[in-house]
GROMACS .gro file of C-alpha atoms in nm:
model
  137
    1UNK     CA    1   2.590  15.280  -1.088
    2UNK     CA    2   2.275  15.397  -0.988
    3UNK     CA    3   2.081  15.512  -0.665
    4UNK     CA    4   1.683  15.450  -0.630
    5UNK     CA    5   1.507  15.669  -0.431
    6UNK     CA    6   1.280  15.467  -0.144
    7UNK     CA    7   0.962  15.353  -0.318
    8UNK     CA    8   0.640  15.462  -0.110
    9UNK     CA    9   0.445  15.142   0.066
   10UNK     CA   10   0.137  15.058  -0.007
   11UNK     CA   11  -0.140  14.828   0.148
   12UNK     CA   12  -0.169  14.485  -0.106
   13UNK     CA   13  -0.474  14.439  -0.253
   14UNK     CA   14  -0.777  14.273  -0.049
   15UNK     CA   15  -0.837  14.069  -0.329
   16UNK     CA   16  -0.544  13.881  -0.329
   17UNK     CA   17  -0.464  13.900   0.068
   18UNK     CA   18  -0.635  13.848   0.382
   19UNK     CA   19  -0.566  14.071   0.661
   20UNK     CA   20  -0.329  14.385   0.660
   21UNK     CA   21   0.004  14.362   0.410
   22UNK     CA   22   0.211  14.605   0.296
   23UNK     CA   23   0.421  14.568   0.046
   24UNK     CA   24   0.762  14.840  -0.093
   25UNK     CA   25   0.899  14.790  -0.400
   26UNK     CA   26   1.237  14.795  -0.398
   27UNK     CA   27   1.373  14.676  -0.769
   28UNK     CA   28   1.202  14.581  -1.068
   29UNK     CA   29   1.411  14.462  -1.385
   30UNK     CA   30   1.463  14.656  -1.702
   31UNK     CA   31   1.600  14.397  -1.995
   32UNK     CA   32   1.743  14.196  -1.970
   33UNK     CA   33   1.678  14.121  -1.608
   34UNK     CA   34   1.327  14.031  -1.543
   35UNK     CA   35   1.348  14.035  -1.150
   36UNK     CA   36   1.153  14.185  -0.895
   37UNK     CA   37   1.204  14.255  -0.529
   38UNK     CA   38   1.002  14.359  -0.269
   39UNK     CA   39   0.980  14.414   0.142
   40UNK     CA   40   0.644  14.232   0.234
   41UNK     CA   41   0.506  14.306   0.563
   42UNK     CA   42   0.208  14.071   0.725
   43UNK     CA   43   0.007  14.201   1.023
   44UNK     CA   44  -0.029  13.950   1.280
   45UNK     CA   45  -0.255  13.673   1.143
   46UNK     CA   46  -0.261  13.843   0.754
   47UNK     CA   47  -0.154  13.594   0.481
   48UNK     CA   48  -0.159  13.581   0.119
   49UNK     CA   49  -0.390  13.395  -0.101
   50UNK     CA   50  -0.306  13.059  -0.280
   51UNK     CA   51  -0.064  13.183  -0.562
   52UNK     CA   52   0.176  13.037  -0.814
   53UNK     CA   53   0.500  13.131  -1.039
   54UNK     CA   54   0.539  13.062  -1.350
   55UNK     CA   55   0.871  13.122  -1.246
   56UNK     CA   56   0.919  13.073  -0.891
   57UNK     CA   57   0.953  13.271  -0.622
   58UNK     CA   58   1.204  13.315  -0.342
   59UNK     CA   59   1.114  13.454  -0.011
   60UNK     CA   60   1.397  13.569   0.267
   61UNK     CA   61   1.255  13.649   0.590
   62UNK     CA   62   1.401  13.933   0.774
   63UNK     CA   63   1.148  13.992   1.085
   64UNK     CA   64   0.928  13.773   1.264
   65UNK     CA   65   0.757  13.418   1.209
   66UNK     CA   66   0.569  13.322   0.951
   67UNK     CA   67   0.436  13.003   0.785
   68UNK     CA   68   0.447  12.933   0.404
   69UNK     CA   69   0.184  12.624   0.265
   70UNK     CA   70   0.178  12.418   0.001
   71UNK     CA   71  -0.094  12.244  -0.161
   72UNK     CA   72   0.004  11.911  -0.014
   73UNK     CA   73  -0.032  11.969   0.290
   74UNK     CA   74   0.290  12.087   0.382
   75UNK     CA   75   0.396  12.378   0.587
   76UNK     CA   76   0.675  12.577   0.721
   77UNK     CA   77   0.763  12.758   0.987
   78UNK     CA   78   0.974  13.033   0.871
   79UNK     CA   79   1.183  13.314   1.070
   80UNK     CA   80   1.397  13.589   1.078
   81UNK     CA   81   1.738  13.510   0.805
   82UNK     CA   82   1.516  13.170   0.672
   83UNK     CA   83   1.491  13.160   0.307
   84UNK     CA   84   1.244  12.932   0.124
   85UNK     CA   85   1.244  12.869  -0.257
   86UNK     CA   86   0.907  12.753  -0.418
   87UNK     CA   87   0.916  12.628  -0.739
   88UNK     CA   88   0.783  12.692  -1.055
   89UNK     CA   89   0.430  12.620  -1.071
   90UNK     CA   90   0.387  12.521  -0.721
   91UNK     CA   91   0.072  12.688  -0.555
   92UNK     CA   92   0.173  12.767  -0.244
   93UNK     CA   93   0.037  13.056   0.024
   94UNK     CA   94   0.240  13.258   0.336
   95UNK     CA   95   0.204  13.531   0.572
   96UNK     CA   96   0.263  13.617   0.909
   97UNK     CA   97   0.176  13.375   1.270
   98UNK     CA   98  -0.159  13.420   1.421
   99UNK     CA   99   0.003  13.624   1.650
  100UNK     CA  100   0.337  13.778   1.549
  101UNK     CA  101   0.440  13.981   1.256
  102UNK     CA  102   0.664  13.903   0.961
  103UNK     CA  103   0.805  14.068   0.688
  104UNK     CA  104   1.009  13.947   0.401
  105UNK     CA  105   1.203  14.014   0.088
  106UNK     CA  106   0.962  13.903  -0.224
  107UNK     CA  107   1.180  13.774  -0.527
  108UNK     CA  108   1.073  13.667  -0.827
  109UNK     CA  109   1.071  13.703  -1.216
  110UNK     CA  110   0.865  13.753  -1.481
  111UNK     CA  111   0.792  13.484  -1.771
  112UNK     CA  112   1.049  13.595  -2.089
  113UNK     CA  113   0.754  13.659  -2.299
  114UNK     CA  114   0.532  13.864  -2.063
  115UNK     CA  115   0.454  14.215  -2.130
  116UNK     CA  116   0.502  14.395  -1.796
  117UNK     CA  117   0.194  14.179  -1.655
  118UNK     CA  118   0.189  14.041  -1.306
  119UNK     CA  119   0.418  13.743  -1.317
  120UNK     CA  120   0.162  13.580  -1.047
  121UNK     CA  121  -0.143  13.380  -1.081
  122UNK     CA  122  -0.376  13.490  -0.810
  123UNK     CA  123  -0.588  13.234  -0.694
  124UNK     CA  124  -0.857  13.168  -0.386
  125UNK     CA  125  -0.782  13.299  -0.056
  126UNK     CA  126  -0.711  13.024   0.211
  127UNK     CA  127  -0.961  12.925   0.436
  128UNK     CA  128  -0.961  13.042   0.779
  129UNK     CA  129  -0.949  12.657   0.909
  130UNK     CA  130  -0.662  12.555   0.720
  131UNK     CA  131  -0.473  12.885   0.857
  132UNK     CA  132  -0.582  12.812   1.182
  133UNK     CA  133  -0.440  12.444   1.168
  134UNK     CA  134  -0.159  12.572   1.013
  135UNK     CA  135  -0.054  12.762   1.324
  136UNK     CA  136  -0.046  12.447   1.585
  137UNK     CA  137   0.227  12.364   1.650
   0.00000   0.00000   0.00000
């Protein structure tokens, strides 16, 4: 057994966020497990870019509302004890509701053959209409 000390929190990157997100670290995999956690907070309005897994990803909400979009069109509204699973290779964005916070638990792994690298694909940031559509209900 062994006890981790609480990570510090840091603000995300602007390059790969819109708005104010924190994220904590809370586990990251030494072989052989490849996954990664993290606590993910959104500011009201703050979302991520459009991103994809190689590997999925699994998001469980534990504060607030929040939406999560794919590509297709299709979005969720997601709150407090919700958990969504997005697929392998499916770009998809989320973040907090124009006017509420959200946080959530981040999980994902990285490819077997990566070396320590980002296990996301970063890609354009989504456009202020879509977000705003997004958010009617």
């Amino acid at each position: 057994m062994q006890l981790q000390p609480v990570r510090p929190t840091a603000r995300t990157p602007a390059r790969n966020f819109t708005g104010d997100v924190y994220l904590t670290p809370i586990y990251s995999g030494t072989g052989p497990s490849r996954m990664t956690v993290a606590l993910v907070r959104f500011t009201p309005g703050a979302r991520t870019n459009w991103h994809v897994h190689a590997v999925g990803q699994t998001l469980h909400v534990t504060e607030g509302v929040g939406l999560v979009g794919t590509r297709d069109g299709a979005v969720l509204r997601i709150r407090a004890g919700d958990t969504v699973i997005c697929p392998p290779g499916e770009e998809h964005w989320h973040g907090a509701g124009a006017d509420t916070f959200m946080s959530h638990l981040a999980m994902l792994e990285a490819e077997a053959e990566a070396d320590g690298g980002d296990p996301t694909t970063w890609l354009e940031p989504v456009p202020d209409e879509l977000y705003r559509s997004a958010n009617e209900p």
